[in-house]
Short mmCIF file of C-alpha atoms in Angstrom, two decimals:
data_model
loop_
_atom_site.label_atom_id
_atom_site.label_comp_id
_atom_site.label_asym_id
_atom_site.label_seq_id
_atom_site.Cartn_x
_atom_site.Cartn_y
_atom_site.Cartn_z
CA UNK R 1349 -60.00 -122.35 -114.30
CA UNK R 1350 -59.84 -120.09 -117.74
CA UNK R 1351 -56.72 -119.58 -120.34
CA UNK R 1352 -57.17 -116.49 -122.22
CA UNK R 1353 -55.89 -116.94 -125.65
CA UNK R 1354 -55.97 -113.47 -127.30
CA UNK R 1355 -54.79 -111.47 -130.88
CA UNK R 1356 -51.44 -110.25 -130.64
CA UNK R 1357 -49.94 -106.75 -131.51
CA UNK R 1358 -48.73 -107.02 -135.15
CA UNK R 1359 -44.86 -106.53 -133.75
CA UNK R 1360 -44.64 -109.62 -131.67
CA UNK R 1361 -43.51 -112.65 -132.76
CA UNK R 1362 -44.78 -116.24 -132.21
CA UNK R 1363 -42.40 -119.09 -132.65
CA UNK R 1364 -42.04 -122.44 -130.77
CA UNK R 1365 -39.78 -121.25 -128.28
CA UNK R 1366 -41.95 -118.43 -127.42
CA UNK R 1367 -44.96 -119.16 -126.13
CA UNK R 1368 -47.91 -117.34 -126.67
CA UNK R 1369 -49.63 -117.35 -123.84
CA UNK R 1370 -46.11 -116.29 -121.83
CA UNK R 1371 -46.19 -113.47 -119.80
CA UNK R 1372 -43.09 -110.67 -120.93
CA UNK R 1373 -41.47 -111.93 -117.52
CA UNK R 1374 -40.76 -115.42 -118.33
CA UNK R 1375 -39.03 -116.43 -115.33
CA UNK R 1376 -42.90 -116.85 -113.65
CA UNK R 1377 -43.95 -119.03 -115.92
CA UNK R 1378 -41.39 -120.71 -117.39
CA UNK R 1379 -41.32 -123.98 -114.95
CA UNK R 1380 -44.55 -125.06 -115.81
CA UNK R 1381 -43.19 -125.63 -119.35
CA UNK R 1382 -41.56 -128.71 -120.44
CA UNK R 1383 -39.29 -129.13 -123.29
CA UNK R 1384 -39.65 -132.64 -124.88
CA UNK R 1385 -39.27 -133.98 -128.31
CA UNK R 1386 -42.16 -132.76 -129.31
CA UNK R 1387 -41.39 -129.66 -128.80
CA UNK R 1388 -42.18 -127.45 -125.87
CA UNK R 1389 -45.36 -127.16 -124.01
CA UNK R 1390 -47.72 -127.29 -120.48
CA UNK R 1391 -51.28 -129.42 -119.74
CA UNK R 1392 -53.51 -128.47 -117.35
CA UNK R 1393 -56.10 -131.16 -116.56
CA UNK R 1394 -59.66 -131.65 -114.68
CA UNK R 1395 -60.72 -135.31 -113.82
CA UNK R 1396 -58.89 -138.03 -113.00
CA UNK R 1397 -57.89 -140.88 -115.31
CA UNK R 1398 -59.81 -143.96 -114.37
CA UNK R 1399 -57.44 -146.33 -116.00
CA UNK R 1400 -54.33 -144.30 -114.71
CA UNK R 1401 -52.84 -147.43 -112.69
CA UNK R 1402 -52.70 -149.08 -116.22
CA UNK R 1403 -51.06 -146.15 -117.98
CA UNK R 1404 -48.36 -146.30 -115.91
CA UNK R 1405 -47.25 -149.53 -116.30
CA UNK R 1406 -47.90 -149.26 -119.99
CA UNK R 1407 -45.51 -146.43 -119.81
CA UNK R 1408 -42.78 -148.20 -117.90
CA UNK R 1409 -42.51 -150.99 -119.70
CA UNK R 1410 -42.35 -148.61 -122.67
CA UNK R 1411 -39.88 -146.41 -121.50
CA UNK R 1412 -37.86 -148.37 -119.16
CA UNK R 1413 -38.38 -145.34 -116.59
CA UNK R 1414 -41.84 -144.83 -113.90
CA UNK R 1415 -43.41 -141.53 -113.47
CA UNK R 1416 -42.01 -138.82 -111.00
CA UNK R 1417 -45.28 -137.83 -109.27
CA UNK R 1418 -48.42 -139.32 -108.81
CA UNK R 1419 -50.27 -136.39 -110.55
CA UNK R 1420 -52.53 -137.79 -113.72
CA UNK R 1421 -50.85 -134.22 -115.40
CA UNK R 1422 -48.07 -135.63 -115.47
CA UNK R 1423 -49.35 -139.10 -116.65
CA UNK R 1424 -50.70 -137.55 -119.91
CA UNK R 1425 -48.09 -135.98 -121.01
CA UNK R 1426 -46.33 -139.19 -120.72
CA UNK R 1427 -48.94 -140.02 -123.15
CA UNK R 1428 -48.60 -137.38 -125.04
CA UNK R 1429 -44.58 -138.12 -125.79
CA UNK R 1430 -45.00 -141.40 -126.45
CA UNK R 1431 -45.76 -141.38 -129.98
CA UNK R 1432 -43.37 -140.44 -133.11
CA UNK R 1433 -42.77 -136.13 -132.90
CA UNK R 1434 -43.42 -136.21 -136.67
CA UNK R 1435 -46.93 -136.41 -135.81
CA UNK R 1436 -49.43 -133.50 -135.54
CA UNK R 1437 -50.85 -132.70 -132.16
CA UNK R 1438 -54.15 -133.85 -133.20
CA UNK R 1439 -52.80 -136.94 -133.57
CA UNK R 1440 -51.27 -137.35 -130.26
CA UNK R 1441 -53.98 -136.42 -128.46
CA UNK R 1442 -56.50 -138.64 -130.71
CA UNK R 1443 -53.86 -141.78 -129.42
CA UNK R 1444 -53.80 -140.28 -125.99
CA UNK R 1445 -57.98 -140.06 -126.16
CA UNK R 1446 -58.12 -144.12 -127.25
CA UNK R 1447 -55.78 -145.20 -124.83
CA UNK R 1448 -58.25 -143.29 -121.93
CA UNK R 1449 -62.32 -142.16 -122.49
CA UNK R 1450 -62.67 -140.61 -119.42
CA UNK R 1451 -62.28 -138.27 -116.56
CA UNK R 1452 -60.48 -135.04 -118.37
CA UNK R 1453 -60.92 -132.31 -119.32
CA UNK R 1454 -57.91 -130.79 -121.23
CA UNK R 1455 -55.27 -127.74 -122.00
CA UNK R 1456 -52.40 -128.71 -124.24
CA UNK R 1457 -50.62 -125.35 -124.85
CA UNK R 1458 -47.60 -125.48 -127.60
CA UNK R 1459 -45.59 -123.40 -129.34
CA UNK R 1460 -48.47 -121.74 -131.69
CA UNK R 1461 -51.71 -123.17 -130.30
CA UNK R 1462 -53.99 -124.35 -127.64
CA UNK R 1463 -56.24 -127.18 -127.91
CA UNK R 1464 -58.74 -127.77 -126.14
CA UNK R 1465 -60.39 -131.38 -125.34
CA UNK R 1466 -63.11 -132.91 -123.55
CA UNK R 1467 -63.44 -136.14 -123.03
CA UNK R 1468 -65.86 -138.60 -125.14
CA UNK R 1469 -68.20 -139.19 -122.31
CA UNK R 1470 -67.88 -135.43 -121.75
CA UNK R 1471 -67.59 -136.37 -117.94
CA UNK R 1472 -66.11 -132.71 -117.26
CA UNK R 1473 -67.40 -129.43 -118.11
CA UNK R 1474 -65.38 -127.71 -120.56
CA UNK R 1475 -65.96 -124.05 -122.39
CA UNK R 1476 -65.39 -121.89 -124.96
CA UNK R 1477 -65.88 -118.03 -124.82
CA UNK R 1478 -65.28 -115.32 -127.63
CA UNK R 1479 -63.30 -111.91 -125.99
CA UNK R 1480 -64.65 -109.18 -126.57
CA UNK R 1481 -63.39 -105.37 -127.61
CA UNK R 1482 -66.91 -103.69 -128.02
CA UNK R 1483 -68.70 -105.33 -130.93
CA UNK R 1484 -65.34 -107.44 -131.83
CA UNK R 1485 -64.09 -110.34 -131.43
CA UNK R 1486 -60.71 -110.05 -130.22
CA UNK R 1487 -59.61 -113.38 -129.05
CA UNK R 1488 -60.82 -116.88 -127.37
CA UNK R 1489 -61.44 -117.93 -123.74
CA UNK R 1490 -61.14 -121.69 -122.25
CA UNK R 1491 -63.15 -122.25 -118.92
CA UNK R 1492 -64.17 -124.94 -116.64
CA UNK R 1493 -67.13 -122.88 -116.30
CA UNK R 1494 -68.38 -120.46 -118.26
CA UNK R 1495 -69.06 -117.67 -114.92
CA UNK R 1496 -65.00 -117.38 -115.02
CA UNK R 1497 -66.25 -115.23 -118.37
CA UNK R 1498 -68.37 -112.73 -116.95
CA UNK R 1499 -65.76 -110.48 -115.16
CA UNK R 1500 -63.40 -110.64 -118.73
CA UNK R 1501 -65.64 -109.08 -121.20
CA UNK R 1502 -65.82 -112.48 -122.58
CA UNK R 1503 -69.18 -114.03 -123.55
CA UNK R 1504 -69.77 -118.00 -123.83
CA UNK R 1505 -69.41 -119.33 -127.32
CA UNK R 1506 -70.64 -122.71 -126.70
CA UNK R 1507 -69.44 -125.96 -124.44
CA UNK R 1508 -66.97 -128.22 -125.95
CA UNK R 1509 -68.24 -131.11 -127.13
CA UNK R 1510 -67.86 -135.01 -126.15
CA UNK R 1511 -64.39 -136.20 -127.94
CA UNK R 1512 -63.85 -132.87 -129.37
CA UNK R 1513 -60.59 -131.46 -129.79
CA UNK R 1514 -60.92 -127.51 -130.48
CA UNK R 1515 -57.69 -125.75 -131.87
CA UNK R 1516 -57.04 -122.21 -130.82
CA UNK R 1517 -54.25 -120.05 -133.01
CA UNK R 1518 -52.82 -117.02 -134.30
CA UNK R 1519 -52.91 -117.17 -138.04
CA UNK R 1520 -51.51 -114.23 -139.96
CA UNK R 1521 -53.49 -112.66 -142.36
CA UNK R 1522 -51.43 -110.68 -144.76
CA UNK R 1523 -53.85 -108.35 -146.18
CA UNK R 1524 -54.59 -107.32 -142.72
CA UNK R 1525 -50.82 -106.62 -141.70
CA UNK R 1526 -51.66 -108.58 -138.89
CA UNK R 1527 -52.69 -111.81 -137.05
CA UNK R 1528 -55.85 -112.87 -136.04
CA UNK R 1529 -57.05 -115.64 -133.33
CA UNK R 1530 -58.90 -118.79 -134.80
CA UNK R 1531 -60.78 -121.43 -133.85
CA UNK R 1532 -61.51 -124.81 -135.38
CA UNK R 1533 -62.31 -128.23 -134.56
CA UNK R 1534 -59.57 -130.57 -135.23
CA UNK R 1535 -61.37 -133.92 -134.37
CA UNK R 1536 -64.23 -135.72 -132.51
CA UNK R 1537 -63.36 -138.96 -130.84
CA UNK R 1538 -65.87 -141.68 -130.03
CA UNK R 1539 -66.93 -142.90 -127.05
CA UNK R 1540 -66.43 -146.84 -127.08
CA UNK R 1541 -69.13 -149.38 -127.68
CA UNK R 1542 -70.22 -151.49 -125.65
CA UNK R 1543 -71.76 -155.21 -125.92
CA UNK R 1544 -74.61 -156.28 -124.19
CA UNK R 1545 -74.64 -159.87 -122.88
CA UNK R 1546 -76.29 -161.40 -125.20
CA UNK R 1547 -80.22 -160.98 -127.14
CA UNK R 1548 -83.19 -163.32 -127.40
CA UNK R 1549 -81.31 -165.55 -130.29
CA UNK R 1550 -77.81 -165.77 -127.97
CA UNK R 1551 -76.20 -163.18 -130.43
CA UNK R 1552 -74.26 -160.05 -129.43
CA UNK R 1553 -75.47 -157.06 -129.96
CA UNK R 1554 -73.34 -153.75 -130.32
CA UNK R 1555 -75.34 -151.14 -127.54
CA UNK R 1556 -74.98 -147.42 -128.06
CA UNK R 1557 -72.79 -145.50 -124.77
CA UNK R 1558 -74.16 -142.72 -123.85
CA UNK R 1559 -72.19 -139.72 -122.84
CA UNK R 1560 -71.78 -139.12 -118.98
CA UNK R 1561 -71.25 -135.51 -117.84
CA UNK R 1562 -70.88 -135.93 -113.90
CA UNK R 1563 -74.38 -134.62 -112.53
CA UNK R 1564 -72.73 -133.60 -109.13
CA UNK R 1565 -71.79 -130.95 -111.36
CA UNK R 1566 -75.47 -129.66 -111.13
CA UNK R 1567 -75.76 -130.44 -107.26
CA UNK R 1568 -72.61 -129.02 -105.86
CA UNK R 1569 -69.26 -128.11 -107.76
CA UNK R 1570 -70.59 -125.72 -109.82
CA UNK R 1571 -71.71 -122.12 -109.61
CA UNK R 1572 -75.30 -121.30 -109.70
CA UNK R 1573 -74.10 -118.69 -112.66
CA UNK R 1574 -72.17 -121.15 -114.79
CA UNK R 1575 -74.25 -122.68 -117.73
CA UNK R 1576 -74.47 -126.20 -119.22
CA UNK R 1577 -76.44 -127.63 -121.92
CA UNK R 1578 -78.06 -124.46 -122.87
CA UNK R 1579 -78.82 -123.89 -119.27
CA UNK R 1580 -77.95 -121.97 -115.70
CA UNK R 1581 -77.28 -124.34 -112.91
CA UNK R 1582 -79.08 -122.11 -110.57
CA UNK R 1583 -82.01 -122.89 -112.60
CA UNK R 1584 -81.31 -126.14 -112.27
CA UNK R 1585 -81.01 -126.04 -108.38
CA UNK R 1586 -83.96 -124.57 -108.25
CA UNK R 1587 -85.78 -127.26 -109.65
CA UNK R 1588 -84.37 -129.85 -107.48
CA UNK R 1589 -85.99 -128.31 -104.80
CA UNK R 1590 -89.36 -127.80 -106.06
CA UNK R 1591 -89.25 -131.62 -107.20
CA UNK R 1592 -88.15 -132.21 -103.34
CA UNK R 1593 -90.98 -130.58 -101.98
CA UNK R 1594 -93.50 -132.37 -104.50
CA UNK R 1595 -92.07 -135.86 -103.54
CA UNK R 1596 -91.18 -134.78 -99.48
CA UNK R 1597 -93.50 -132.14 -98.10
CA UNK R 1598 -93.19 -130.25 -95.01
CA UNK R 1599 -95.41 -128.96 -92.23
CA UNK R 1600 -93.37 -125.98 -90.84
CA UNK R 1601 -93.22 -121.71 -90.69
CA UNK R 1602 -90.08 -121.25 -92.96
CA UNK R 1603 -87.65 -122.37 -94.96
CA UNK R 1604 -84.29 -121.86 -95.07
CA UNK R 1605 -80.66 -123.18 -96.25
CA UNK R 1606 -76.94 -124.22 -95.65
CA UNK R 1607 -75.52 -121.04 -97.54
CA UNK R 1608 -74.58 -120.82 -99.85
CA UNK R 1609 -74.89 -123.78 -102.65
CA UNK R 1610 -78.38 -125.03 -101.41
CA UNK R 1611 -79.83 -121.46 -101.49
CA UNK R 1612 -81.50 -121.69 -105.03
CA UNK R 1613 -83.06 -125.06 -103.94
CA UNK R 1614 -84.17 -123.89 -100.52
CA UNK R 1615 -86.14 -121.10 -102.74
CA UNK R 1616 -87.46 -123.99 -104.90
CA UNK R 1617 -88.74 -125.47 -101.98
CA UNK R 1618 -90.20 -122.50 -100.50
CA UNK R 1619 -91.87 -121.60 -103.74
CA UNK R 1620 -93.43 -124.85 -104.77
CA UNK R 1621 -94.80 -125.31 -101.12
CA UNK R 1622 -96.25 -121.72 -100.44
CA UNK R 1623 -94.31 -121.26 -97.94
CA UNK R 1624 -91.66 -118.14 -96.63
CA UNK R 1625 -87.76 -118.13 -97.70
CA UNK R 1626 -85.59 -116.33 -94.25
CA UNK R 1627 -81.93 -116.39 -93.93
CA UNK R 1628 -81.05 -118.53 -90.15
CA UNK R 1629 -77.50 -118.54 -90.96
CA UNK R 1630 -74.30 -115.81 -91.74
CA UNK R 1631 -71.64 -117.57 -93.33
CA UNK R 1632 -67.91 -116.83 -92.74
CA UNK R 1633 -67.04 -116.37 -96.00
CA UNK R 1634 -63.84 -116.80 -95.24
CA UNK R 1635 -63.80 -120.33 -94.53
CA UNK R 1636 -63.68 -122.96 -97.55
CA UNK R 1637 -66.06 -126.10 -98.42
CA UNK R 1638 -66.08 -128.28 -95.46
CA UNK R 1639 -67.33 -131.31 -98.14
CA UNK R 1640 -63.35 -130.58 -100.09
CA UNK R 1641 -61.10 -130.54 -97.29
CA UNK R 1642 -58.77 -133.42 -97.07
CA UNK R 1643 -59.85 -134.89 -93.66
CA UNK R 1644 -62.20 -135.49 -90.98
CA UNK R 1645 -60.05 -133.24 -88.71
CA UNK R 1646 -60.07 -130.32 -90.86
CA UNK R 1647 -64.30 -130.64 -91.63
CA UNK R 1648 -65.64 -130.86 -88.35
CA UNK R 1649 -62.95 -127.61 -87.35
CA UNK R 1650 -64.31 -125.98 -90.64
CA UNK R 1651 -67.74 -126.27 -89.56
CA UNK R 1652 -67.57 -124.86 -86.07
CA UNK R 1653 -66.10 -121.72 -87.64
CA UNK R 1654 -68.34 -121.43 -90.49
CA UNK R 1655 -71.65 -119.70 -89.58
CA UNK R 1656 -73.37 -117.76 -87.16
CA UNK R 1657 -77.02 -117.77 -86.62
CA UNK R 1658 -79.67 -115.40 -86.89
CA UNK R 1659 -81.68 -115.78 -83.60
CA UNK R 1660 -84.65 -113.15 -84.14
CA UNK R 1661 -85.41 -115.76 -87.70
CA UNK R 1662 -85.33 -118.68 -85.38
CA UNK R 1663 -86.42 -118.51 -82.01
CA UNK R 1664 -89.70 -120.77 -81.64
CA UNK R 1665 -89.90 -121.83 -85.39
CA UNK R 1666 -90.72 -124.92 -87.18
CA UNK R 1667 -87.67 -124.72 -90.02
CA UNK R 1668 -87.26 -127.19 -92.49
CA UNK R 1669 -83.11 -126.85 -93.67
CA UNK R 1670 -82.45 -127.20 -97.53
CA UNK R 1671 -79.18 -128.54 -98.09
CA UNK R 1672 -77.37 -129.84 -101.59
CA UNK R 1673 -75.98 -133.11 -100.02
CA UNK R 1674 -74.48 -135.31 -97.39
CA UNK R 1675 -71.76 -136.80 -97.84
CA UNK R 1676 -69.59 -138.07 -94.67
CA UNK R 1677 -71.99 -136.52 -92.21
CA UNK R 1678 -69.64 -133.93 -90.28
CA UNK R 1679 -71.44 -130.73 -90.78
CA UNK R 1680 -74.89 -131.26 -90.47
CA UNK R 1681 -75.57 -132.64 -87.10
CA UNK R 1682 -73.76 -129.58 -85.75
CA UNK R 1683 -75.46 -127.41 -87.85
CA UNK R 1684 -78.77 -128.81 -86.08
CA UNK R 1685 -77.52 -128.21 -82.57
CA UNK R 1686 -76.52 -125.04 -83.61
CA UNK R 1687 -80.09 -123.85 -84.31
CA UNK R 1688 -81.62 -125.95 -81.39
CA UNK R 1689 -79.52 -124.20 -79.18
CA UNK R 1690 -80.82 -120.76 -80.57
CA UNK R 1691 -84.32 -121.85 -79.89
CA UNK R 1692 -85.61 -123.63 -82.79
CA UNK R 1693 -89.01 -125.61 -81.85
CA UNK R 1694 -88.40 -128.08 -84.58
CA UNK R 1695 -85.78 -128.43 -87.05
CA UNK R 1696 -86.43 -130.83 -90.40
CA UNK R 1697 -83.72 -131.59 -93.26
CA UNK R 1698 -84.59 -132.00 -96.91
CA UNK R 1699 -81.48 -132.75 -98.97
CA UNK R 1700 -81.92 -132.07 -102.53
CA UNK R 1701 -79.84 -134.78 -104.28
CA UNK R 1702 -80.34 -138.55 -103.42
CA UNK R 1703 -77.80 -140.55 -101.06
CA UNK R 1704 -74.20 -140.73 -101.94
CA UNK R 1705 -73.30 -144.50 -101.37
CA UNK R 1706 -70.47 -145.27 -104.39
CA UNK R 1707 -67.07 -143.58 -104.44
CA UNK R 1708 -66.13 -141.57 -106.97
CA UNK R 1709 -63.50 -142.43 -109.60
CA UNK R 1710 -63.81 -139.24 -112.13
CA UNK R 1711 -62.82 -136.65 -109.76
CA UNK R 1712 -64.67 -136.31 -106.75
CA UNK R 1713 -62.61 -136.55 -103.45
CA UNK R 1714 -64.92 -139.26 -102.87
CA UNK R 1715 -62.54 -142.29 -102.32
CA UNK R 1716 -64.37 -145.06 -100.43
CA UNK R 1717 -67.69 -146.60 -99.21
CA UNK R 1718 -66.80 -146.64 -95.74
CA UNK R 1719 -66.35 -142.87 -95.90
CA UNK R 1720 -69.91 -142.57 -97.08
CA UNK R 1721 -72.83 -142.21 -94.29
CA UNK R 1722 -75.54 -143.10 -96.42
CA UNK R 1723 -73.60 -146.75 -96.19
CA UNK R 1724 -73.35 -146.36 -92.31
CA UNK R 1725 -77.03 -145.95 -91.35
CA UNK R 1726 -80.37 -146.48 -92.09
CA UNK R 1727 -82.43 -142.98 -93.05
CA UNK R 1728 -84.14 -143.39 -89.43
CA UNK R 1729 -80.76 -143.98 -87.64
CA UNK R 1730 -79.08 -140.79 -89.75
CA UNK R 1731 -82.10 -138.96 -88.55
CA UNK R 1732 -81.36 -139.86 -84.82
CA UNK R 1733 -77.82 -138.75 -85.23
CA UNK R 1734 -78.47 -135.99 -86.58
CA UNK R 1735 -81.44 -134.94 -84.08
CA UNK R 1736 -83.54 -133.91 -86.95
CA UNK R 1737 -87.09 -134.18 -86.24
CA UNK R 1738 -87.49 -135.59 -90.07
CA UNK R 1739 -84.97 -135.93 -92.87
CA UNK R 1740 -85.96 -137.45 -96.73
CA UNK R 1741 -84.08 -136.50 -99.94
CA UNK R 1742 -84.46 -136.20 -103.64
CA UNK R 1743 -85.04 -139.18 -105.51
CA UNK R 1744 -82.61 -140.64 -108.63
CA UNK R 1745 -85.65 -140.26 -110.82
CA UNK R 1746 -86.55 -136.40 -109.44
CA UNK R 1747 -83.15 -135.42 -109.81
CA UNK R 1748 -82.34 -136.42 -113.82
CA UNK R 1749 -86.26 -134.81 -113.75
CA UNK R 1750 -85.10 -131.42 -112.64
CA UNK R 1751 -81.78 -131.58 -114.98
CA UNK R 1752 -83.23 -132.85 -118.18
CA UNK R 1753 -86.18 -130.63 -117.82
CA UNK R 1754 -83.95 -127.41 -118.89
CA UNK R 1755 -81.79 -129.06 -121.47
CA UNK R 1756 -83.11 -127.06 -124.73
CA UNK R 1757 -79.89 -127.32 -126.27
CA UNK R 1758 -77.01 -130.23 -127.19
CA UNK R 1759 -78.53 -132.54 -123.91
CA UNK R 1760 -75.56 -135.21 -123.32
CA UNK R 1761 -76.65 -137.55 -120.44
CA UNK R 1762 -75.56 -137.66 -116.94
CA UNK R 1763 -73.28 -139.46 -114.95
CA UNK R 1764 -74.66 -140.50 -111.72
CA UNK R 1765 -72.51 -143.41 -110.85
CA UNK R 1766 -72.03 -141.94 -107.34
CA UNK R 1767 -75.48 -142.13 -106.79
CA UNK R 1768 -76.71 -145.55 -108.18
CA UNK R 1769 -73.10 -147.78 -108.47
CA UNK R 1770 -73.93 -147.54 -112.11
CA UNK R 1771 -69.90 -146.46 -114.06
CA UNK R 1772 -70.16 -145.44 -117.81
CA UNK R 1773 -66.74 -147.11 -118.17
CA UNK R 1774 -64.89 -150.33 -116.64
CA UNK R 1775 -63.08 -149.94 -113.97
CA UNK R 1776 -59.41 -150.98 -113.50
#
């Protein structure tokens, strides 16, 4: 998730064929570097290209020639080639950033720089973070998320901005005998505008787009120590759940979670309703995301393997069971038997997001409708499946309530098309 981009000793050299960011073994890192007539140099890429289908033919009836792989890595730097190599990189990528507004989040590394660039509806988390020696800034960091800078002696500098493209270099500074890293903006691109069907008189009117970081960010992908828009996501988390027990009380002895990304907004629950946070559950931490595994098959093994239950915290007890979301259904109806089956008297489920019910195109493994099982049932049928004794979760409205509430600094809007149906950007 992070590039480290740091000051070099005085007696290396950085030229176009030699990579900064290259290891002294080159033979590890060389194949993911591609020499073009642009000169030499690797992407690396979070999102997915919503118009990628387009792209491609674009690109083939450019080039006479169709893409190798599928990947949308590959895609852009198809996009990146395709203009004249006279032009600076901030130029490419401004073309590249017109031709596509959104899902990416980008790496370009050449032969003297690294650039990082959001896109303009800022759909994808991107970060900047200053290295530090002591007191001293000895070099840059690029993260997904800015927790990949705690363990580096890094701190967070700021989030990349919507449309921004942020150069990071060696220059040499002569009366230092040295080099030094830099940083600079090179560009912010706009987000398109959009028209609005028509006003009062029959005229068009030009309508301002608002930028659409992907609020699942906030719910699930992220960790609770990462920070956007000035604030910590397990902050964040924690308000969902107090906003979940305002709008969807619960008569019961406890409270507890799925671990481990529903814990903060199990203790928002717990908290806002008076009522005692225990553990039910040890997770195998050893097994991966159920939600992220590439088929039924795979989920339903993943959750049979992936927790154990605390018996003494459940036997005879009313527990109402936090979790972050549901998306195809396959882990928490076993998760329920699993606690019946330890003795629980009753067993409730408070979800602190609102229904999934609209695929994803920006990134989330989240392909169809049909996959969805908010589309399948009815809240009272899920509830029967599930053998819940109740089951309600966070509203639209309480959820943008418990992000915005924290946003104290650069607040960009949210992206909830997953949620409500409702894309920032056409479609293809």
């Amino acid at each position: 998730n992070s590039i480290y981009y740091t000051s070099v000793p005085s007696a290396a050299t950085i030229t176009p064929d030699t990579p900064p960011w290259a290891p002294q073994n080159q033979s590890t890192v060389n194949r993911s570097l591609l020499k073009t007539t642009c000169g030499q140099f690797a992407v690396a890429h979070n999102g997915e290209l919503v118009n990628a289908n387009r792209l491609k033919s674009e690109i083939l009836q450019q080039a006479g020639i169709g893409l190798s792989t599928d990947t949308d890595s590959e895609l852009i730097t198809q996009m990146l080639c395709t203009r004249s190599p006279s032009q600076c990189w901030t130029e490419r990528i401004t073309y590249f950033m017109s031709k596509c507004s959104t899902s990416y989040s980008l790496l370009i590394l050449t032969g003297d720089s690294i650039y990082a660039v959001r896109d303009p509806f800022g759909n994808r988390p991107l970060c900047l973070g200053e290295i530090l020696c002591g007191d001293e800034v000895i070099g840059y960091a690029v993260s997904s998320e800015s927790c990949a800078f705690q363990s580096t002696s890094t701190r967070l500098l700021r989030e990349v901005q919507p449309g921004e493209i942020v150069r990071l270099s060696i220059q040499q500074q002569p009366e230092l005998s040295g080099a030094a890293s830099t940083i600079e903006t090179c560009a912010i691109v706009p987000r398109p505008s959009a028209s609005s069907s028509s006003n009062a008189t029959g005229a068009s009117e030009s309508t301002a787009v608002l930028p659409a970081m992907c609020i699942f960010e906030y719910v699930y992908f992220a960790r609770p120590d990462s920070q956007f828009e000035g604030q910590q996501v397990y902050s964040v988390r924690r308000r969902c759940g107090a906003q979940l027990a305002s709008e969807s009380p619960c008569s019961v002895d406890l409270v507890s979670t799925v671990p481990e990304s529903a814990t903060p907004a199990a203790m928002g629950y717990a908290s806002a309703c008076g009522l005692p946070y225990v553990e039910v559950f040890c997770k195998n931490r050893y097994i991966g995301r159920t939600f992220i595994q590439p088929s039924n098959l795979l989920r339903q093994v993943g959750v049979a393997k992936k927790f154990g239950v605390i018996e003494e915290n459940v036997r005879d007890k009313r527990i109402v069971l936090i979790d972050d979301s549901i998306v195809r259904g396959n882990t928490m109806g076993p998760i329920v038997s699993l606690l019946r089956s330890h003795g629980a008297s009753e067993v409730h489920i408070r979800i602190a997001s609102p229904p999934l019910r609209h695929p994803c195109y920006m990134g989330i493994n989240i392909p169809t409708k049909e996959e969805l099982i908010a589309n399948k049932l009815t809240l009272e049928q899920l509830r029967r499946a599930l053998n819940a004794d109740s089951l309600a979760y966070l509203s639209v409205e309480g959820l943008h309530k418990a992000v915005s509430a924290g946003c104290t600094s650069n607040p960009i809007g949210h992206c909830d098309a997953c949620l409500t149906g409702k894309y920032p950007v056409q479609l293809d």
